Amino acid sequence: MMNTPLLLSSMIERAEQYFPGKQVISRTLGGIQRFTYKEIAERTRRLASALEKLGMQKGDKVGTFAWNHHRHLEAYFAVPCRGALLHMVNIRLSPEHLVYVINHAEDKILLVDEDLLPLIERIQEQLETVECYVIMSDQKEVPNTTLPNAFSYEALLDVGDPTMPFLHDLDENTPAGMCYTSATTGMPKGVIYTHRSLVLHTLSLGLADSFGIREEDVIMPVVPMFHVNAWGMPYAGTWFGATQVYPGPGLSPAVIAQLIEEEKVTVTAGVPTIWLGLLKELEENPRDVSSIRGLVSGGSAAPKGMIRAFIEKHQIPFYQGYGMTETSPLVSLSKLTTTRAEKEKDQAIDIIATQGLVVPGLEVRVVNEDGDVPRDSKTMGELIIRGPWIADSYYRDDRSKNTFKDGWLYTGDIAVQDEHGYIQITDRTKDLIKSGGEWISSVNLENALMSHEAIFEAAVIAVPHEKWQERPVACIVLKDAYKQKITKEEIIDYLKPQFAKWWLPDEIIFMDEIPKTSVGKFLKRELREQLKDFFVKP
Amino acid sequence: MMNTPLLLSSMIERAEQYFPGKQVISRTLGGIQRFTYKEIAERTRRLASALEKLGMQKGDKVGTFAWNHHRHLEAYFAVPCRGALLHMVNIRLSPEHLVYVINHAEDKILLVDEDLLPLIERIQEQLETVECYVIMSDQKEVPNTTLPNAFSYEALLDVGDPTMPFLHDLDENTPAGMCYTSATTGMPKGVIYTHRSLVLHTLSLGLADSFGIREEDVIMPVVPMFHVNAWGMPYAGTWFGATQVYPGPGLSPAVIAQLIEEEKVTVTAGVPTIWLGLLKELEENPRDVSSIRGLVSGGSAAPKGMIRAFIEKHQIPFYQGYGMTETSPLVSLSKLTTTRAEKEKDQAIDIIATQGLVVPGLEVRVVNEDGDVPRDSKTMGELIIRGPWIADSYYRDDRSKNTFKDGWLYTGDIAVQDEHGYIQITDRTKDLIKSGGEWISSVNLENALMSHEAIFEAAVIAVPHEKWQERPVACIVLKDAYKQKITKEEIIDYLKPQFAKWWLPDEIIFMDEIPKTSVGKFLKRELREQLKDFFVKP
């Protein structure tokens, strides 16, 4: 068989050749813009040429600091298809972490959104490797900035070569992309994706039983493009010729609902916080969202109440995906197999609320000190993963050895498996509550709490306890309509039938907001810090 | 990223782990048998163990000589998942070719269907490398045979190890399978498939825009398992957890129709001759075939009249695929993109009758001496293909250099491309009719002829001609109801509005049957031989 390498160039070239008239719809500061794939491909070639004029060479790192829009998509291909590496910098990192990741990756060129300039300007003097900045804006003038060596993206494209070739002779193991984890402790850790891993991951997104992205789709990645390759959607959308909608900066639930209705979005993906917001929005301002054939939630567990609302109230097919920066990210998806759909119709929501079945191409196991745990839906173990789009190390990072062992990725996620092999994450290893020698899953308690009609968000954390070692405390945000109208006792009573007595939280704390990480996950570390002395007698 | 190899073991292990209760339905001489994937996987492990006891080692070739059934499926995995190579011998080859391919491949063990024993017995003394025979039968006794060292498949399984592991540490470029082309001239040429090429090809079958094989499917490969991996369906069905139906020996249109109805088949694939037969059967003995969501035809061009009948009369979604032994085989599929479905609704049948759009992962070009031909639907050129599941040579064969040039496979097929990049094969290079310095496509004439209501089959060949070099002659099989009731002139009149005058066949010859190759393709070489003196004046 031919040893043709698996390369990202095949994706953009396929869109250019076979879907030249199909659209990429991009919401920028200037409003909605529409480009054909013919235009996107030409602009991508121009960008590749412009970046090489600025000094980009094979193996160099080019950073992006940007929202989801067409220019970011162009960078997704222009950089790796010339043998360089795209570092998608998380715009929500703290200044300290930003400096760390840009210096650690050794980014040579940084593409920065106009409205995000202040975030880079204030750290600019600490950036050790960046030689120039390309400002992404609808205008051709470089905006006022204190950044040195700043160029206008659009002006560079004007003089770029529209026929710049994409490389076909790269080794498929050439690094193509890079993301850092949004660490809750320590500095972020870098993961490098290769052409091979991204191509294989994209094939998995195209499988009929996975996202099944196809030409007739209108896909909208709400998940940021700086967050694990926007879950691979930009690659899949381009390769398979789907229409793509990029929702841009200043994203609100209202904007998301409007784009779904107006562009007839069929597949969209994002974190649960986004979908909680959309649900609220749809209840307040109904929209026709019937075009959606798949709404995918990932990044953290989706509350069952939310899943039920999407499926039963809005007739929107809802799936939960599981993955992480280290896994490209798609590992599993909670679709019902025919066997389960027939036999467990009434449990459909419960099944969709799991992390689902591993996609073809990867292997997962749930292990504890005795080896693989039984598939009994209750024995907890750590989820470990192996496969061709799973990282084998962190980029230049001594912490690799804690996570990558014996050829497997140790996820740090505690899971159970049911008899069908569906995974359910019950906790992060570090969020488990160890009470009197037994484990209590914070996630199970949170899911139960968030299925209560009065509760908008809930985070359950372990608080040090003299007698029991740790005890659970629940931090709760009530929906506006329920504020001051429900008591702690009512909430505990709601939990009682669902859990053993010793699992029940010792305390309910009402809050206005749960602190979150840059990508919308609960920042439990901060809650634990706030409440660490809660059980300490004065 | 992890350097996890792409291996066939991941497919059978996934079915075993996640779809243990789903079924493989197998029609053998003994009737319909049903196995779960759990049973199939265990039997596959036993088979692997039994074959090693018989001497199978890594790198050895094990041949199969069999119909489509569960035992053949077991061999599809048992052999390569232990590092050996499965040679799927075409049971329809001539004795001379059979001897050639088995000796040329150096098959060490041969698995033979009970009812096919006579075909092997009569050549047995000429087989130089086969050390033993395993007879595939529902019985555990070895049937009467003159073959030496003959074992019973089922008896071997009884003493095989049900826990035999599949290998995970093979290089992904390890040879896994082998088929020989059904040559019309010269000896058959061997193509070796690797684990990597088969895994990537299988992913392409799972893509939503391709076959889209998924867990809820009931797939039935009618295309023989000795014909280019049954187009990859056994791999896809297993990996993605679909129910599989293997139609076995003595296949008739009535059996196919019955299996579709009774097993609720959703996807099936085979050559046009099979579907012509099914169409006739459905007209004479109606069946409920509404379960089919995709009927795929390939191997040779499907007549438009047949496509129209399936789509319009029977509401069966019909697709034409294109591929060959050298391409694993899937290269392209004639599905309508949304753009075309909207704008060219009335031409849908015409579009489905093309060879369609190349699948993601491969590159195709249509070239003549001036380079790539324009996408104008009329300029002909040779179709060339590149990609990771395309052969780079024939196995130990000097003829490789005629077909594999500059990293591309030269298919020998003459094609045009339309503006959307859909390929249409207009002829084989060797079947083109060169008349007065211009090219006439035999396939276009055949398609037009076969759309006539009276015509069952038509083959158009080039016959040597003193003045014009070559002229077309049409060989026609009429439908029973029309025999003796239609004249040559009526047929020529039917063609007139569709072609330039000089394209019209000089003669129509009515036949009872068109000679065919072992896989149902027209054997034009034989027609050309019969008619070579047609225009020679006595």
Short mmCIF file of C-alpha atoms in Angstrom, two decimals, chain A residues 85-387:
data_model
loop_
_atom_site.label_atom_id
_atom_site.label_comp_id
_atom_site.label_asym_id
_atom_site.label_seq_id
_atom_site.Cartn_x
_atom_site.Cartn_y
_atom_site.Cartn_z
CA LEU A 85 2.83 24.37 14.49
CA LEU A 86 -0.29 26.28 15.58
CA HIS A 87 -0.39 27.06 19.28
CA MET A 88 -3.98 27.94 20.19
CA VAL A 89 -3.48 30.14 23.26
CA ASN A 90 -6.32 30.11 25.77
CA ILE A 91 -7.41 33.77 26.02
CA ARG A 92 -8.87 33.19 29.47
CA LEU A 93 -5.60 32.28 31.15
CA SER A 94 -4.27 34.56 33.87
CA PRO A 95 -1.49 36.97 32.79
CA GLU A 96 1.04 34.81 34.63
CA HIS A 97 -0.09 31.65 32.79
CA LEU A 98 -0.24 33.50 29.47
CA VAL A 99 3.38 34.56 29.79
CA TYR A 100 4.29 31.04 30.78
CA VAL A 101 2.61 29.25 27.86
CA ILE A 102 3.77 31.66 25.14
CA ASN A 103 7.36 31.54 26.38
CA HIS A 104 7.27 27.82 27.06
CA ALA A 105 5.93 27.06 23.58
CA GLU A 106 8.42 29.55 22.11
CA ASP A 107 5.83 31.18 19.86
CA LYS A 108 7.58 33.16 17.12
CA ILE A 109 4.57 34.95 15.64
CA LEU A 110 1.36 35.74 17.50
CA LEU A 111 -1.98 36.33 15.75
CA VAL A 112 -4.11 38.48 18.06
CA ASP A 113 -7.73 39.59 17.86
CA GLU A 114 -8.14 43.37 17.84
CA ASP A 115 -10.39 43.40 20.91
CA LEU A 116 -8.00 41.14 22.83
CA LEU A 117 -4.98 43.40 22.32
CA PRO A 118 -5.04 44.81 25.88
CA LEU A 119 -4.53 41.31 27.30
CA ILE A 120 -1.34 40.88 25.28
CA GLU A 121 -0.12 44.47 25.58
CA ARG A 122 0.08 44.23 29.35
CA ILE A 123 2.33 41.13 29.22
CA GLN A 124 4.21 41.99 26.06
CA GLU A 125 7.46 42.92 27.75
CA GLN A 126 7.68 39.49 29.34
CA LEU A 127 7.30 37.59 26.05
CA GLU A 128 10.72 36.26 25.17
CA THR A 129 10.30 34.63 21.77
CA VAL A 130 7.59 36.52 19.89
CA GLU A 131 9.13 38.42 16.99
CA CYS A 132 6.02 39.99 15.55
CA TYR A 133 2.27 40.33 16.00
CA VAL A 134 -0.44 40.02 13.38
CA ILE A 135 -3.62 41.83 14.35
CA MET A 136 -6.82 40.10 13.26
CA SER A 137 -9.39 42.78 12.44
CA ASP A 138 -11.89 43.56 9.69
CA GLN A 139 -9.81 46.70 9.01
CA LYS A 140 -6.62 46.86 7.00
CA GLU A 141 -5.01 49.45 9.24
CA VAL A 142 -3.07 48.33 12.28
CA PRO A 143 -5.08 49.57 15.27
CA ASN A 144 -3.47 51.68 17.99
CA THR A 145 -1.29 49.34 19.97
CA THR A 146 1.81 49.37 22.11
CA LEU A 147 2.88 46.06 20.56
CA PRO A 148 6.08 46.30 18.52
CA ASN A 149 6.26 44.80 15.01
CA ALA A 150 2.51 44.74 14.60
CA PHE A 151 1.00 43.94 11.19
CA SER A 152 -2.53 43.95 9.85
CA TYR A 153 -3.84 40.48 8.98
CA GLU A 154 -5.93 41.74 6.08
CA ALA A 155 -3.17 43.94 4.69
CA LEU A 156 -0.78 40.98 4.80
CA LEU A 157 -3.32 38.83 2.94
CA ASP A 158 -3.55 41.47 0.21
CA VAL A 159 0.10 40.92 -0.67
CA GLY A 160 0.16 37.18 0.11
CA ASP A 161 0.43 34.58 -2.64
CA PRO A 162 -3.03 33.16 -3.47
CA THR A 163 -1.44 30.07 -5.04
CA MET A 164 0.88 29.17 -2.18
CA PRO A 165 0.99 25.34 -2.13
CA PHE A 166 0.20 23.26 0.93
CA LEU A 167 2.82 20.64 1.67
CA HIS A 168 2.18 17.01 0.75
CA ASP A 169 5.54 15.59 1.69
CA LEU A 170 5.52 16.06 5.45
CA ASP A 171 5.92 13.09 7.76
CA GLU A 172 2.47 12.43 9.23
CA ASN A 173 3.98 12.56 12.72
CA THR A 174 4.97 16.21 12.22
CA PRO A 175 3.57 18.40 15.02
CA ALA A 176 0.61 20.44 13.73
CA GLY A 177 -1.11 21.94 16.75
CA MET A 178 -0.70 22.60 20.43
CA CYS A 179 -2.96 23.42 23.37
CA TYR A 180 -2.20 23.82 27.05
CA THR A 181 -4.44 22.37 29.72
CA SER A 182 -6.34 24.92 31.78
CA ALA A 183 -4.64 23.82 34.97
CA THR A 184 -6.32 24.42 38.31
CA THR A 185 -3.01 23.86 40.08
CA GLY A 186 0.52 24.60 38.85
CA MET A 187 1.43 25.91 35.44
CA PRO A 188 -0.54 24.77 32.35
CA LYS A 189 0.78 21.66 30.61
CA GLY A 190 1.29 21.58 26.83
CA VAL A 191 -0.05 18.89 24.50
CA ILE A 192 1.20 18.59 20.93
CA TYR A 193 -1.10 17.23 18.21
CA THR A 194 0.37 15.77 15.03
CA HIS A 195 -1.03 15.70 11.52
CA ARG A 196 -1.66 11.98 11.97
CA SER A 197 -3.47 12.34 15.28
CA LEU A 198 -5.66 15.17 14.01
CA VAL A 199 -6.56 13.33 10.80
CA LEU A 200 -7.51 10.16 12.69
CA HIS A 201 -9.44 12.17 15.28
CA THR A 202 -11.30 13.94 12.50
CA LEU A 203 -12.25 10.63 10.90
CA SER A 204 -13.72 9.62 14.23
CA LEU A 205 -15.87 12.79 14.20
CA GLY A 206 -17.19 11.83 10.77
CA LEU A 207 -18.31 8.34 11.79
CA ALA A 208 -22.07 7.91 11.58
CA ASP A 209 -22.22 6.78 15.22
CA SER A 210 -20.08 9.65 16.47
CA PHE A 211 -20.75 13.33 15.57
CA GLY A 212 -21.35 12.04 12.03
CA ILE A 213 -20.35 15.38 10.52
CA ARG A 214 -21.35 15.41 6.83
CA GLU A 215 -21.69 17.69 3.87
CA GLU A 216 -25.32 18.57 4.57
CA ASP A 217 -24.52 19.75 8.11
CA VAL A 218 -24.34 23.33 9.30
CA ILE A 219 -21.92 23.06 12.19
CA MET A 220 -21.35 25.71 14.85
CA PRO A 221 -18.46 25.20 17.26
CA VAL A 222 -19.41 27.17 20.35
CA VAL A 223 -16.56 25.53 22.20
CA PRO A 224 -13.65 27.97 21.78
CA MET A 225 -11.09 27.34 19.07
CA PHE A 226 -8.41 27.70 21.77
CA HIS A 227 -9.95 24.81 23.68
CA VAL A 228 -8.67 21.45 22.36
CA ASN A 229 -9.02 22.26 18.64
CA ALA A 230 -12.65 23.34 19.13
CA TRP A 231 -13.15 19.60 19.67
CA GLY A 232 -11.97 19.00 16.11
CA MET A 233 -15.04 20.53 14.47
CA PRO A 234 -13.16 23.00 12.24
CA TYR A 235 -11.17 20.13 10.73
CA ALA A 236 -14.23 17.89 10.25
CA GLY A 237 -16.38 20.69 8.87
CA THR A 238 -13.76 21.59 6.28
CA TRP A 239 -12.83 18.05 5.25
CA PHE A 240 -16.41 16.85 4.89
CA GLY A 241 -17.63 20.05 3.23
CA ALA A 242 -20.16 21.14 5.86
CA THR A 243 -21.32 24.73 6.18
CA GLN A 244 -19.57 26.25 9.19
CA VAL A 245 -20.77 28.98 11.53
CA TYR A 246 -18.23 30.75 13.74
CA PRO A 247 -19.98 32.74 16.45
CA GLY A 248 -17.18 35.21 17.21
CA PRO A 249 -16.61 37.50 20.20
CA GLY A 250 -19.07 38.64 22.85
CA LEU A 251 -20.96 35.38 22.74
CA SER A 252 -24.28 35.41 24.62
CA PRO A 253 -27.07 32.83 24.80
CA ALA A 254 -29.18 35.21 22.71
CA VAL A 255 -26.56 35.31 19.96
CA ILE A 256 -26.26 31.52 19.99
CA ALA A 257 -30.03 31.08 19.74
CA GLN A 258 -30.23 33.63 16.95
CA LEU A 259 -27.44 31.98 14.93
CA ILE A 260 -29.03 28.54 15.32
CA GLU A 261 -32.34 29.86 14.04
CA GLU A 262 -31.03 32.04 11.24
CA GLU A 263 -28.30 29.77 9.91
CA LYS A 264 -30.26 26.55 10.54
CA VAL A 265 -27.43 25.02 12.54
CA THR A 266 -27.59 21.21 12.64
CA VAL A 267 -24.68 20.31 14.96
CA THR A 268 -23.22 22.41 17.74
CA ALA A 269 -20.96 21.67 20.67
CA GLY A 270 -19.95 23.41 23.88
CA VAL A 271 -19.67 23.17 27.66
CA PRO A 272 -22.72 22.67 29.92
CA THR A 273 -22.61 26.28 31.15
CA ILE A 274 -23.30 27.43 27.59
CA TRP A 275 -26.26 25.08 27.23
CA LEU A 276 -27.68 26.04 30.61
CA GLY A 277 -27.62 29.61 29.33
CA LEU A 278 -29.22 28.63 26.03
CA LEU A 279 -31.97 26.76 27.82
CA LYS A 280 -32.79 29.83 29.91
CA GLU A 281 -32.71 31.96 26.79
CA LEU A 282 -35.06 29.65 24.88
CA GLU A 283 -37.49 29.72 27.79
CA GLU A 284 -37.48 33.51 27.89
CA ASN A 285 -37.22 34.19 24.14
CA PRO A 286 -38.40 31.21 22.12
CA ARG A 287 -36.63 30.58 18.80
CA ASP A 288 -37.00 27.94 16.14
CA VAL A 289 -34.10 25.63 16.87
CA SER A 290 -35.59 22.59 15.16
CA SER A 291 -32.73 22.41 12.67
CA ILE A 292 -30.45 20.89 15.33
CA ARG A 293 -29.86 17.16 14.87
CA GLY A 294 -27.12 17.00 17.49
CA LEU A 295 -26.26 19.19 20.45
CA VAL A 296 -23.05 17.94 22.05
CA SER A 297 -22.03 18.84 25.57
CA GLY A 298 -18.64 18.17 27.07
CA GLY A 299 -15.88 19.53 29.28
CA SER A 300 -17.78 18.75 32.45
CA ALA A 301 -20.84 16.71 33.36
CA ALA A 302 -24.18 17.91 32.01
CA PRO A 303 -26.95 17.97 34.64
CA LYS A 304 -29.75 15.52 33.92
CA GLY A 305 -32.39 18.21 34.34
CA MET A 306 -30.82 20.14 31.52
CA ILE A 307 -30.57 17.08 29.28
CA ARG A 308 -34.22 16.31 29.95
CA ALA A 309 -35.27 19.86 29.14
CA PHE A 310 -33.46 19.84 25.79
CA ILE A 311 -34.79 16.44 24.79
CA GLU A 312 -38.31 16.54 26.15
CA LYS A 313 -39.23 20.22 26.05
CA HIS A 314 -37.33 21.29 22.95
CA GLN A 315 -37.04 17.97 21.06
CA ILE A 316 -33.31 18.60 20.57
CA PRO A 317 -31.16 15.44 20.34
CA PHE A 318 -28.60 15.87 23.12
CA TYR A 319 -25.36 13.93 23.51
CA GLN A 320 -22.67 14.07 26.08
CA GLY A 321 -19.09 13.74 24.91
CA TYR A 322 -16.05 12.99 27.03
CA GLY A 323 -12.50 14.06 26.44
CA MET A 324 -9.71 16.31 27.58
CA THR A 325 -6.83 18.34 26.17
CA GLU A 326 -4.70 15.21 26.26
CA THR A 327 -7.19 13.27 24.07
CA SER A 328 -7.66 15.63 21.08
CA PRO A 329 -10.41 15.45 22.66
CA LEU A 330 -13.05 12.92 21.56
CA VAL A 331 -12.96 9.73 23.65
CA SER A 332 -16.61 8.74 24.04
CA LEU A 333 -20.14 9.83 23.26
CA SER A 334 -23.41 9.01 25.03
CA LYS A 335 -25.55 7.80 22.16
CA LEU A 336 -27.92 4.91 22.78
CA THR A 337 -27.20 1.71 20.91
CA THR A 338 -30.21 -0.04 19.40
CA THR A 339 -30.05 -2.68 22.11
CA ARG A 340 -30.29 -0.03 24.84
CA ALA A 341 -32.79 2.14 23.01
CA GLU A 342 -35.17 -0.81 22.90
CA LYS A 343 -34.70 -2.21 26.37
CA GLU A 344 -34.08 0.91 28.41
CA LYS A 345 -36.36 3.46 26.82
CA ASP A 346 -37.36 4.91 30.17
CA GLN A 347 -33.74 5.31 31.24
CA ALA A 348 -32.73 7.17 28.09
CA ILE A 349 -31.93 10.40 29.94
CA ASP A 350 -29.85 8.53 32.52
CA ILE A 351 -27.86 6.87 29.75
CA ILE A 352 -27.33 10.13 27.84
CA ALA A 353 -26.09 11.65 31.09
CA THR A 354 -23.21 9.17 31.17
CA GLN A 355 -19.99 9.72 29.25
CA GLY A 356 -21.09 6.95 26.90
CA LEU A 357 -19.27 4.49 24.71
CA VAL A 358 -15.67 4.80 23.54
CA VAL A 359 -15.37 5.69 19.85
CA PRO A 360 -13.73 3.24 17.40
CA GLY A 361 -9.95 3.55 17.44
CA LEU A 362 -9.39 4.06 21.16
CA GLU A 363 -9.22 1.72 24.13
CA VAL A 364 -10.47 2.64 27.59
CA ARG A 365 -10.19 0.81 30.89
CA VAL A 366 -11.34 1.59 34.42
CA VAL A 367 -8.76 0.36 36.89
CA ASN A 368 -8.07 0.32 40.60
CA GLU A 369 -5.28 -1.31 42.57
CA ASP A 370 -6.76 -4.75 41.77
CA GLY A 371 -6.81 -4.22 38.01
CA ASP A 372 -9.89 -3.67 35.83
CA VAL A 373 -13.02 -3.00 37.90
CA PRO A 374 -16.16 -5.06 37.17
CA ARG A 375 -18.79 -3.59 34.87
CA ASP A 376 -21.31 -3.19 37.65
CA SER A 377 -22.09 0.55 37.48
CA LYS A 378 -20.78 0.97 41.03
CA THR A 379 -17.13 -0.05 41.47
CA MET A 380 -15.06 3.07 41.00
CA GLY A 381 -11.64 3.20 39.38
CA GLU A 382 -9.45 5.55 37.41
CA LEU A 383 -10.20 5.89 33.72
CA ILE A 384 -7.18 5.17 31.53
CA ILE A 385 -7.02 5.57 27.74
CA ARG A 386 -4.83 4.46 24.85
CA GLY A 387 -4.92 5.23 21.13
#
